[in-house]
Coordinates of C-alpha atoms in Angstrom, one line a residue:
Chain A
M22 CA 0.1 9.4 29.2
A23 CA -1.4 12.4 27.9
E24 CA -2.3 13.7 31.2
N25 CA 1.2 12.4 32.1
K26 CA 2.8 14.7 29.5
K27 CA 0.9 17.2 30.9
E28 CA 1.8 16.7 34.4
K29 CA 5.6 16.2 33.6
N30 CA 5.3 19.0 31.4
L31 CA 7.2 17.6 28.2
N32 CA 7.3 19.6 25.5
T33 CA 7.3 17.5 22.4
E34 CA 7.5 20.4 20.1
V35 CA 10.0 21.5 17.5
T36 CA 10.2 24.3 14.6
I37 CA 11.5 24.6 11.2
A38 CA 11.4 27.6 9.7
G39 CA 9.5 29.3 12.1
V40 CA 6.4 26.5 11.7
T41 CA 5.9 24.7 14.9
F42 CA 5.3 20.8 15.1
K43 CA 3.5 19.6 17.8
N44 CA 5.7 16.8 18.1
P45 CA 8.8 15.4 15.5
V46 CA 6.3 13.1 14.0
M47 CA 5.5 13.2 10.0
T48 CA 4.6 10.7 7.2
A49 CA 7.2 10.2 4.6
S50 CA 5.9 11.1 1.1
G51 CA 4.5 8.8 -1.3
T52 CA 3.6 6.4 2.2
F53 CA 0.8 7.7 3.0
G54 CA -1.5 9.2 0.3
S55 CA -2.6 12.9 2.6
G56 CA -3.7 11.0 4.9
M57 CA -7.4 10.0 3.8
E58 CA -6.5 6.4 3.4
Y59 CA -4.8 6.2 6.8
G60 CA -7.2 8.5 8.7
E61 CA -9.5 5.4 9.2
F62 CA -6.4 4.2 11.6
V63 CA -5.1 6.6 12.7
D64 CA -6.3 10.1 14.7
L65 CA -4.3 12.4 12.1
N66 CA -4.9 15.6 14.6
K67 CA -1.8 13.6 16.8
L68 CA 0.5 13.8 13.7
G69 CA 3.4 16.4 13.9
A70 CA 2.8 17.3 10.1
V71 CA 1.1 15.0 6.7
V72 CA 3.9 15.2 4.4
T73 CA 1.6 14.5 0.8
K74 CA 2.7 12.3 -1.9
G75 CA 4.4 13.7 -4.6
V76 CA 2.1 16.5 -6.4
A77 CA 3.0 17.5 -10.0
N78 CA 1.3 20.3 -12.5
V79 CA -0.4 18.0 -14.6
P80 CA -1.8 14.3 -13.8
W81 CA 1.1 11.7 -13.6
P82 CA -0.4 8.1 -14.6
G83 CA 3.4 6.3 -13.4
N84 CA 4.8 3.2 -13.9
P85 CA 4.2 0.0 -15.2
T86 CA 3.0 -3.1 -12.6
P87 CA 4.7 -4.4 -11.0
R88 CA 5.9 -1.3 -8.7
I89 CA 6.5 -3.7 -5.4
A90 CA 8.9 -6.0 -4.4
E91 CA 9.9 -7.4 -1.2
T92 CA 13.6 -7.1 -0.1
Y93 CA 15.0 -9.0 2.7
G94 CA 14.0 -5.9 5.7
G95 CA 12.8 -4.1 3.3
M96 CA 11.0 -2.9 -0.1
L97 CA 11.4 -1.4 -3.2
N98 CA 9.1 0.1 -5.0
A99 CA 8.8 2.5 -8.9
I100 CA 5.5 3.7 -8.6
G101 CA 7.0 6.5 -10.8
L102 CA 5.0 9.5 -9.0
Q103 CA 1.7 8.7 -9.8
N104 CA -0.9 11.8 -9.2
P105 CA -3.5 12.9 -10.1
G106 CA -2.2 17.0 -10.9
M107 CA -2.4 19.7 -8.8
E108 CA -5.7 20.6 -9.6
V109 CA -7.4 17.9 -8.2
F110 CA -5.0 17.6 -5.3
I111 CA -5.9 21.6 -4.0
E112 CA -10.3 20.7 -4.6
R113 CA -10.2 17.0 -3.2
D114 CA -6.9 16.3 -1.0
L115 CA -5.5 19.6 0.7
E116 CA -9.8 20.4 1.8
F117 CA -9.8 17.1 3.2
L118 CA -6.4 18.1 5.4
K119 CA -8.2 21.3 6.3
Q120 CA -10.4 19.3 8.7
F121 CA -7.2 18.9 10.7
D122 CA -5.2 20.0 13.2
T123 CA -1.7 19.2 11.6
K124 CA 0.5 20.8 9.6
V125 CA 0.4 19.9 5.7
I126 CA 3.9 19.5 3.8
V127 CA 3.5 19.4 0.3
N128 CA 6.1 17.5 -1.8
V129 CA 6.8 18.6 -5.1
C130 CA 7.9 17.1 -8.3
G131 CA 8.3 17.8 -11.5
K132 CA 10.0 17.0 -14.9
S133 CA 11.5 20.4 -16.1
V134 CA 12.5 23.6 -13.6
E135 CA 9.0 25.0 -15.1
D136 CA 7.0 22.0 -13.5
Y137 CA 8.3 22.8 -10.4
L138 CA 7.6 26.4 -10.3
E139 CA 3.8 26.0 -11.8
V140 CA 3.2 23.9 -8.5
V141 CA 5.0 26.1 -6.0
E142 CA 3.4 29.5 -7.3
R143 CA -0.5 27.6 -7.8
L144 CA 0.2 26.3 -3.8
S145 CA 1.0 29.7 -2.6
D146 CA -1.9 31.1 -1.4
E147 CA -3.4 27.6 -0.5
A148 CA -3.0 26.2 3.1
V149 CA 0.5 25.1 2.9
D150 CA 2.5 24.6 5.3
M151 CA 6.1 24.0 3.8
L152 CA 7.0 23.0 0.9
E153 CA 9.2 19.4 0.1
I154 CA 10.8 19.7 -3.0
N155 CA 11.1 16.2 -4.7
V156 CA 14.5 16.0 -6.8
S157 CA 15.2 13.1 -5.6
C158 CA 13.0 10.2 -7.0
P159 CA 14.8 7.0 -8.8
N160 CA 11.6 6.6 -10.3
V161 CA 11.0 9.2 -12.8
K162 CA 13.7 9.2 -15.7
E163 CA 13.3 12.2 -17.4
G164 CA 13.6 15.2 -14.7
A165 CA 13.0 15.0 -11.0
I166 CA 16.5 13.2 -9.5
A167 CA 18.7 14.8 -12.5
F168 CA 18.1 17.9 -10.2
G169 CA 19.1 15.7 -7.2
Q170 CA 22.4 14.1 -8.0
K171 CA 24.8 17.1 -9.5
A172 CA 25.8 19.8 -6.8
D173 CA 25.1 22.7 -9.0
A174 CA 21.6 21.6 -10.5
L175 CA 20.2 20.9 -7.4
Y176 CA 21.7 24.9 -6.0
N177 CA 19.7 26.5 -9.5
I178 CA 16.5 24.6 -9.2
T179 CA 16.5 25.4 -4.8
K180 CA 17.1 29.2 -5.9
E181 CA 14.7 29.2 -8.6
I182 CA 12.2 27.7 -6.4
R183 CA 12.9 29.9 -3.5
K184 CA 12.5 33.4 -5.1
K185 CA 9.0 32.0 -6.2
A186 CA 8.1 29.8 -3.1
K187 CA 5.8 31.9 -0.4
Q188 CA 6.1 28.9 2.2
P189 CA 9.0 27.2 3.0
V190 CA 11.2 24.9 1.2
I191 CA 12.2 22.2 2.3
M192 CA 14.1 20.1 -0.5
K193 CA 14.6 16.2 -0.3
L194 CA 18.0 14.7 -0.9
S195 CA 19.1 12.0 -2.6
P196 CA 21.0 9.4 -0.7
N197 CA 22.2 7.7 -4.3
V198 CA 24.9 10.3 -4.0
T199 CA 29.1 10.3 -3.7
D200 CA 28.7 13.1 -0.8
I201 CA 25.5 13.9 0.9
T202 CA 27.4 17.2 2.4
E203 CA 28.3 18.5 -0.7
M204 CA 24.4 18.5 -1.8
A205 CA 23.5 19.9 1.6
K206 CA 25.5 22.3 1.1
A207 CA 24.6 23.1 -2.2
A208 CA 20.5 23.2 -1.1
E209 CA 21.8 25.3 1.7
A210 CA 23.5 28.2 0.4
A211 CA 21.0 28.3 -2.9
G212 CA 18.5 29.3 0.4
A213 CA 16.9 26.2 1.0
D214 CA 14.6 26.4 4.8
A215 CA 15.0 22.7 5.8
L216 CA 16.5 19.2 4.5
S217 CA 14.9 16.3 3.8
M218 CA 16.8 12.9 3.9
I219 CA 17.2 9.8 2.7
N220 CA 15.0 9.2 -0.3
T221 CA 14.9 5.9 -1.0
I222 CA 17.8 4.3 -2.3
T223 CA 18.4 2.8 -5.9
G224 CA 18.2 -1.1 -5.7
M225 CA 17.0 -4.1 -7.9
K226 CA 15.3 -7.0 -7.8
I227 CA 15.7 -10.4 -9.7
D228 CA 13.0 -13.5 -10.3
I229 CA 15.3 -16.4 -10.4
H230 CA 12.4 -18.7 -11.5
K231 CA 11.4 -16.6 -14.3
R232 CA 15.1 -14.9 -14.9
A233 CA 12.9 -11.8 -15.1
F234 CA 13.3 -8.2 -13.0
A235 CA 10.8 -8.4 -10.3
L236 CA 9.8 -4.3 -11.1
A237 CA 8.5 -3.4 -14.2
N238 CA 10.4 -0.5 -14.1
K239 CA 13.8 -2.9 -13.0
T240 CA 15.0 -0.6 -11.1
G241 CA 13.2 0.9 -7.6
G242 CA 13.8 2.6 -4.9
M243 CA 14.5 0.7 -1.9
S244 CA 13.2 1.6 2.0
G245 CA 12.4 0.0 5.3
P246 CA 14.5 -1.2 8.1
A247 CA 17.1 -2.3 5.8
I248 CA 17.9 1.1 4.9
K249 CA 18.0 2.5 8.3
P250 CA 21.7 3.1 9.2
V251 CA 22.9 4.6 5.7
A252 CA 20.3 7.1 6.1
V253 CA 21.4 7.5 10.0
R254 CA 25.2 8.5 8.9
M255 CA 24.1 10.2 6.0
V256 CA 21.6 12.5 8.5
Y257 CA 24.6 12.6 10.7
Q258 CA 26.9 13.3 8.1
A259 CA 24.4 16.5 6.7
A260 CA 23.5 17.6 10.2
N261 CA 27.3 18.5 10.8
A262 CA 27.6 20.6 7.2
V263 CA 25.3 22.5 7.3
K264 CA 22.4 24.7 9.7
I265 CA 19.6 24.3 8.2
P266 CA 17.2 21.7 10.2
I267 CA 17.4 17.8 8.9
I268 CA 13.7 16.2 8.5
G269 CA 14.7 12.6 8.7
M270 CA 13.7 9.2 7.3
G271 CA 14.4 6.5 6.5
G272 CA 13.7 2.6 7.6
I273 CA 12.1 4.1 10.9
A274 CA 10.3 1.7 12.9
N275 CA 9.3 2.8 16.0
A276 CA 10.5 6.0 18.6
E277 CA 13.8 3.9 19.6
D278 CA 14.6 4.2 15.6
A279 CA 13.3 8.0 15.2
I280 CA 15.9 8.7 18.6
E281 CA 18.2 7.9 16.5
F282 CA 17.9 9.9 14.2
L283 CA 17.2 13.0 16.2
L284 CA 20.4 12.2 18.1
A285 CA 22.0 11.8 14.7
G286 CA 20.6 15.4 14.7
A287 CA 17.2 15.6 12.7
T288 CA 14.8 17.8 13.8
A289 CA 12.0 16.1 12.9
V290 CA 11.2 12.6 11.1
S291 CA 9.5 11.0 8.8
I292 CA 8.0 7.1 8.6
G293 CA 7.6 5.9 5.9
A294 CA 7.6 2.1 4.7
M295 CA 6.7 1.3 7.9
N296 CA 3.4 2.2 7.6
F297 CA 2.6 -0.8 5.1
V298 CA 3.7 -2.9 7.4
N299 CA 1.7 -1.3 10.6
P300 CA -0.7 1.2 9.9
Y301 CA -0.4 2.2 13.8
T302 CA 3.1 3.1 13.7
T303 CA 2.8 6.7 13.4
M304 CA 0.6 6.5 16.9
E305 CA 3.2 4.1 18.3
T306 CA 6.3 5.8 18.0
I307 CA 4.9 9.6 19.2
Q308 CA 3.5 7.6 22.4
G309 CA 7.4 5.6 22.4
I310 CA 8.8 8.9 22.3
E311 CA 7.2 10.5 25.8
D312 CA 7.7 7.8 27.3
Y313 CA 11.5 7.7 26.3
M314 CA 11.4 11.7 27.6
L315 CA 9.6 10.5 30.8
Q316 CA 12.2 7.7 31.0
Y317 CA 15.3 9.9 30.8
N318 CA 13.5 13.4 32.8
I319 CA 13.8 14.9 29.0
E320 CA 11.3 18.1 29.1
D321 CA 11.8 19.5 25.8
I322 CA 12.8 17.3 22.4
K323 CA 15.0 20.1 21.3
T324 CA 17.8 19.2 23.8
L325 CA 18.1 15.2 22.3
I326 CA 18.9 16.5 18.7
G327 CA 22.3 15.9 17.4
A328 CA 22.6 14.9 21.5
V329 CA 25.0 12.1 19.9
Q330 CA 28.2 12.4 22.2
Chain B
M134 CA -16.7 -0.9 12.5
G135 CA -14.0 0.3 9.1
K136 CA -10.9 -1.0 8.5
R137 CA -8.8 -2.2 11.1
K138 CA -5.7 -4.4 12.2
E139 CA -6.0 -6.8 14.9
T140 CA -4.5 -9.9 16.5
A141 CA -6.9 -12.8 15.3
F142 CA -6.3 -16.8 16.4
V143 CA -5.9 -19.7 14.0
W144 CA -8.9 -22.0 14.5
R145 CA -7.5 -25.1 12.5
Q146 CA -4.7 -25.2 9.3
T147 CA -5.1 -28.8 6.8
C148 CA -3.0 -29.1 4.1
I149 CA -5.5 -30.4 1.4
A150 CA -3.9 -30.8 -1.8
P151 CA -0.1 -30.6 -3.0
D152 CA 0.9 -26.7 -1.4
I153 CA -2.8 -25.6 -0.8
Y154 CA -3.9 -24.9 2.2
D155 CA -7.0 -24.3 3.7
M156 CA -6.9 -22.4 7.6
W157 CA -9.9 -21.1 10.0
I158 CA -9.2 -17.9 11.6
D159 CA -11.0 -16.5 14.6
T160 CA -11.5 -12.7 14.2
G161 CA -14.3 -10.7 14.1
L162 CA -13.7 -9.4 11.1
A163 CA -16.0 -12.1 9.6
E164 CA -19.0 -10.5 10.4
E165 CA -17.9 -7.8 8.1
A166 CA -16.8 -10.2 5.3
K167 CA -18.5 -9.9 1.9
P168 CA -17.4 -12.6 -1.2
G169 CA -14.8 -11.5 -3.2
Q170 CA -13.1 -9.4 -0.6
F171 CA -9.7 -10.1 1.3
I172 CA -7.8 -9.7 4.3
S173 CA -3.6 -9.0 4.6
I174 CA -1.5 -11.1 7.2
Y175 CA 1.7 -10.3 8.7
P176 CA 4.5 -12.5 8.6
E177 CA 6.4 -12.8 12.0
N178 CA 9.8 -13.1 10.2
R179 CA 10.8 -9.4 10.4
S180 CA 12.5 -10.3 7.6
T181 CA 9.2 -10.7 5.5
L182 CA 8.2 -6.7 5.8
L183 CA 5.1 -7.0 3.7
P184 CA 1.5 -8.2 4.3
R185 CA 0.2 -10.3 2.6
P186 CA -3.2 -10.2 0.8
I187 CA -4.9 -13.2 1.0
S188 CA -8.7 -13.8 -0.7
I189 CA -11.6 -14.9 1.7
C190 CA -13.2 -18.1 1.1
E191 CA -15.7 -18.7 3.4
A192 CA -17.1 -16.6 6.4
D193 CA -18.6 -18.1 9.2
R194 CA -20.4 -14.9 10.7
E195 CA -22.1 -16.5 13.8
N196 CA -19.0 -18.4 14.9
K197 CA -16.9 -15.0 14.1
R198 CA -14.6 -17.1 11.8
L199 CA -12.2 -16.6 8.1
R200 CA -11.9 -19.6 5.9
I201 CA -8.9 -18.4 3.6
V202 CA -7.3 -21.1 1.1
Y203 CA -3.8 -20.2 -0.5
R204 CA -1.6 -21.5 -2.1
T205 CA 2.3 -21.9 -1.1
V206 CA 4.1 -19.6 -3.2
G207 CA 7.2 -17.8 -1.3
K208 CA 8.5 -17.4 2.3
G209 CA 5.4 -15.6 3.6
T210 CA 2.9 -18.7 2.8
A211 CA 5.7 -20.4 3.7
E212 CA 5.7 -19.7 7.5
F213 CA 1.7 -19.6 7.4
S214 CA 1.5 -22.8 6.6
D215 CA 3.8 -24.3 10.1
Y216 CA 0.5 -22.2 12.1
H217 CA -1.0 -24.4 14.4
A218 CA -4.6 -23.9 16.2
G219 CA -4.6 -21.6 18.6
K220 CA -1.0 -19.7 16.9
E221 CA -1.5 -15.8 17.2
I222 CA -2.0 -13.7 14.2
E223 CA -1.7 -10.2 12.7
I224 CA -4.4 -9.5 10.2
L225 CA -6.0 -6.3 8.3
G226 CA -9.0 -6.3 7.1
T227 CA -11.8 -6.3 5.7
L228 CA -10.1 -5.0 2.3
G229 CA -11.4 -4.1 -0.6
N230 CA -14.7 -4.1 -2.2
G231 CA -16.1 -8.0 -3.3
F232 CA -18.5 -9.2 -6.0
P233 CA -21.7 -7.4 -6.7
L234 CA -24.2 -10.1 -5.7
E235 CA -27.0 -8.0 -6.7
K236 CA -26.2 -8.1 -10.8
A237 CA -27.5 -11.6 -9.9
R238 CA -30.4 -10.9 -9.3
G239 CA -32.7 -12.8 -12.0
K240 CA -29.8 -14.0 -13.9
T241 CA -27.9 -17.4 -15.1
C242 CA -24.6 -16.9 -13.7
F243 CA -20.9 -18.2 -14.2
L244 CA -18.5 -18.4 -11.1
M245 CA -15.6 -18.8 -12.5
G246 CA -12.4 -20.2 -10.7
G247 CA -9.0 -20.7 -11.9
G248 CA -6.0 -22.4 -9.9
I249 CA -5.5 -20.5 -6.1
G250 CA -8.5 -18.1 -7.9
I251 CA -10.7 -21.3 -6.4
P252 CA -11.4 -20.2 -3.1
P253 CA -13.4 -16.6 -3.0
I254 CA -16.1 -18.4 -5.5
L255 CA -17.0 -20.6 -2.4
Q256 CA -18.4 -17.4 -0.1
L257 CA -20.1 -15.8 -3.1
A258 CA -21.7 -19.2 -3.7
K259 CA -22.9 -19.8 -1.1
E260 CA -24.5 -16.2 -0.6
L261 CA -26.2 -16.3 -4.0
K262 CA -27.7 -19.7 -3.2
A263 CA -28.9 -17.6 0.1
M264 CA -30.0 -14.6 -1.6
G265 CA -32.0 -17.3 -4.4
N266 CA -33.2 -16.2 -7.2
C267 CA -30.6 -17.2 -9.5
Q268 CA -29.1 -19.9 -11.2
V269 CA -25.7 -20.5 -10.1
N270 CA -22.7 -22.8 -12.7
I271 CA -19.9 -22.7 -11.2
I272 CA -17.2 -23.6 -13.5
V273 CA -13.5 -24.3 -11.7
G274 CA -10.1 -25.0 -13.7
Y275 CA -6.9 -27.5 -11.9
R276 CA -3.7 -28.5 -13.1
D277 CA -4.4 -31.4 -12.7
A278 CA -6.2 -35.2 -10.3
N279 CA -5.4 -32.4 -7.2
L280 CA -8.8 -31.0 -6.7
F281 CA -10.0 -29.3 -3.7
L282 CA -12.9 -27.3 -2.7
D283 CA -14.7 -29.0 -5.1
K284 CA -16.8 -31.1 -2.2
D285 CA -17.6 -27.4 -0.9
L286 CA -18.9 -26.1 -3.9
Q287 CA -20.9 -28.3 -5.4
Q288 CA -23.6 -27.4 -2.5
Y289 CA -24.3 -24.3 -3.4
G290 CA -24.9 -24.8 -7.6
N291 CA -24.2 -27.2 -10.4
L292 CA -20.5 -27.7 -10.3
Y293 CA -18.4 -28.1 -14.1
I294 CA -14.5 -28.6 -13.6
A295 CA -11.8 -28.7 -16.1
T296 CA -8.2 -29.7 -15.3
E297 CA -5.3 -29.5 -17.7
D298 CA -4.4 -32.7 -18.2
G299 CA -7.5 -34.1 -18.4
S300 CA -8.2 -36.2 -15.4
V301 CA -11.1 -35.2 -14.5
G302 CA -13.8 -32.9 -16.0
S303 CA -13.0 -31.2 -19.4
R304 CA -9.6 -31.4 -20.8
G305 CA -8.7 -27.6 -21.0
N306 CA -9.2 -24.7 -18.6
V307 CA -13.0 -23.5 -17.8
M308 CA -13.5 -22.1 -20.9
N309 CA -13.3 -25.5 -22.7
A310 CA -15.5 -26.1 -20.2
I311 CA -18.2 -23.9 -21.1
E312 CA -18.5 -24.7 -25.0
E313 CA -18.0 -28.8 -24.0
N314 CA -21.2 -28.7 -21.2
G315 CA -23.2 -26.2 -23.8
L316 CA -23.3 -23.1 -21.0
K317 CA -24.8 -19.7 -21.1
A318 CA -24.7 -17.2 -18.8
D319 CA -26.2 -13.9 -18.2
V320 CA -23.5 -12.5 -15.7
I321 CA -19.8 -14.0 -14.9
F322 CA -17.7 -13.7 -11.7
A323 CA -14.8 -14.3 -11.8
C324 CA -11.1 -14.8 -9.9
G325 CA -7.5 -16.8 -11.5
P326 CA -4.8 -16.3 -13.7
M327 CA -4.8 -13.6 -16.1
P328 CA -5.0 -15.4 -18.5
M329 CA -8.1 -17.1 -17.3
L330 CA -9.0 -13.4 -17.1
R331 CA -8.5 -12.4 -20.5
A332 CA -10.6 -15.2 -22.1
I333 CA -13.6 -14.5 -19.9
K334 CA -13.1 -10.6 -20.9
Q335 CA -13.1 -11.4 -24.6
Y336 CA -16.0 -13.9 -24.1
A337 CA -17.7 -11.5 -22.3
E338 CA -17.5 -8.7 -25.1
A339 CA -18.4 -11.1 -28.1
N340 CA -21.5 -12.6 -26.1
Q341 CA -23.1 -9.3 -24.6
V342 CA -22.8 -11.0 -21.3
E343 CA -21.6 -8.9 -18.2
A344 CA -18.4 -9.5 -16.0
Y345 CA -17.2 -9.6 -12.6
I346 CA -13.2 -10.1 -13.0
S347 CA -11.4 -10.5 -9.6
L348 CA -7.3 -9.2 -10.2
E349 CA -4.3 -9.3 -7.9
E350 CA -1.2 -7.3 -8.3
R351 CA 1.7 -6.9 -6.1
M352 CA 0.5 -5.1 -2.8
A353 CA 2.1 -2.8 -0.2
C354 CA -0.3 -1.1 2.2
G355 CA -3.3 -2.9 0.6
I356 CA -5.5 0.5 1.9
G357 CA -5.1 2.5 -1.3
A358 CA -1.8 4.6 0.1
C359 CA 0.8 3.4 -1.9
L360 CA -0.5 3.2 -5.3
G361 CA 1.5 0.1 -5.9
C362 CA -1.1 -2.0 -7.1
V363 CA -2.9 -0.5 -9.7
C364 CA -4.3 -1.6 -13.2
K365 CA -5.1 0.2 -16.6
T366 CA -9.1 1.4 -17.0
T367 CA -10.3 2.6 -20.0
H368 CA -11.8 5.9 -18.0
K369 CA -10.3 8.5 -16.2
D370 CA -10.3 7.1 -12.9
P371 CA -12.1 9.1 -10.0
H372 CA -9.1 8.9 -7.4
S373 CA -6.1 9.0 -9.6
H374 CA -7.6 11.1 -12.6
V375 CA -5.3 8.8 -14.9
N376 CA -5.9 5.8 -16.2
N377 CA -5.1 3.5 -12.9
A378 CA -7.7 2.3 -10.4
R379 CA -5.9 0.6 -7.4
I380 CA -7.2 -2.8 -7.1
C381 CA -7.1 -2.7 -3.3
T382 CA -9.5 -0.5 -2.8
D383 CA -11.1 0.2 -5.8
G384 CA -11.0 -3.2 -6.5
P385 CA -10.2 -6.5 -6.5
V386 CA -13.5 -7.2 -8.4
F387 CA -14.0 -5.0 -11.9
D388 CA -16.2 -4.7 -14.3
A389 CA -14.7 -6.4 -17.4
K390 CA -15.5 -3.4 -19.3
E391 CA -13.6 -1.1 -17.1
V392 CA -10.4 -2.8 -17.1
E393 CA -7.5 -3.2 -19.7
I394 CA -5.9 -6.3 -18.6

C-alpha cells in the first residue's frame, strides 16, 4: 500500500501551527506512555505524532487503586496523572523518542500556574515539537481541571503559558462544561495555537455486589467508543466557533471513526483507550485512512477537514 | 519474539469445579511462557472492551499449547466459558515477569496457592521438579471439597490441602496447613487473595524467609503504558520514580519485602 500511496500521490500530511505531521494520527495522552511499551507492537516512525503521558515539574504518585473500571463500550480511569517528573522524563523519555522520525507533543500538567510554567520553560530547549496543556484531567483534585472549566481561568492560564512557551501550545479541553464553544473561544483569544478535545467525561461506577465504588477515587474519566458521538459533536461545535486547528479524540477505534472527526472539523486525531483493546489500532487507522482516500479518489487529506455537508 | 497479540484457537475446555474452567489454547506463545506470567484474552462482545488478564497454568511447549484455569466472575469470563474446541480467540502475551525459579536452587520451597491463585502454581511446580535440586512442598487452599488441579499438583511435590470448611485436609487456610503439618521452608512462592498474601508476607518477615508473591489489580493495557495496575513499593520504583510499580510489567511477581500490601 505504501507504493500505492506514492503512485496515487496521496498526501496525508497535515500542518498545525507550522508543525507538519506525516499523517493526522496521534496517540492520546496517558494511553501510550512515551511510546516505549507500544514500540514493541507498532513502528513509532509511522505515527503522525506521539503525545506523551502528562508530565509535571516533580514526580506525582497518582491515585490509589483500583484506578480502572470497565463500562459498557468504554472504561473509566482515575490514574491521577502519575508521572516521574520532568527531569526523568527529559533524560529518559525524550531521549527515547529522539530515535524516531515522528513528532513529539508533550502533555504538561500542574497544580498551579507556576507548576505549568516551570515545565513549559524547562522544555523550551528540548526536542519537543509542541506542548499540550492538560487543564482538563478530572482525576486530580487540586488545580488542573479548575483551569479548564471556567472560561476566564482558561484564558488566564493560556495567556501565561503562551508568553513563556517556545513551542506552539495546544490547550486540551474538558468536555465537562456547559458550552464547549465558550471554552474554545477563550483559549483562542488568549493565544492558543491549537485545541485538543475531548478529554475524558467524568463518570462513576458502583459495584452492586460489594455496594462500593468501582474506583478508589469514586469518580473517573470515561473514554472509549461509548463517548465518541459526544466528542464528534463537540469537535464540530468548536471547529465552527474558532479558527485555530483542532486535534480530535474520543473513542476512535478505526479509520472510519478518525475520518468522522476530520469531517467534523478536526485537523488531526488521537487514538486513546482503543490502544488498550488493540495495540495495533494506530497503524490500522493510518492504513485505513489511505484506503479511504484511494476509494474516494481523495488526493489531499486536508480536503476532508470540516467537509461535512 | 517478545510480546504480541495473536489469533489463537481453543483446543479444548472443560468445567472442573463449580464456576472453574480449564481451557487449553493452541498458541505459539506457549514456547516463551514462563511460570507466573499471564496472557490477556479479548472478549468478542465489544461492550466489554478490555482484555482479561489470566495467569498461565501450564505450558506445553512441544505441542504449542497453553492451559489456563479461571473462575467465571463477570461478563468476560462468562463469555470465555462458552467457548468450544476450535473457537478463534484474540490473545496478548506473554505478559509479566514470572516467578524467579533460580531462587529455589538448593532450597526447601513452599509453593502456596489460594483459590483461583492456584493455577500458576502448577507450571511452577512442574518446572521446579524438572530443574531438580530443591524440595517442593505445595500448599493449596480451597473453600470446600470442590478441589481442582490437586491431582495435577501432586505429581510435582508433597501436596498439602486446606479447606475453609475443613472438609478436606487442614481446616482453615494455607497458613493453618503449614502449622498443622509442621512445615518449614527457605523460600516461598505464592499466588492468591490479598489476605493470604499479607499473611505470607508477615510470616516470611517473622521467619526470615524469602517470599515471592504474585499480585493482581484491575488492568487496562497489560503492557505497562496506562499505569492502571500499580502497587505500592518500599523503594522508589525505577520506572515511575514514585513508590509505585506496575503489576503487569514489573510484576506480577514481587519480592514480598519490596511491596506494601
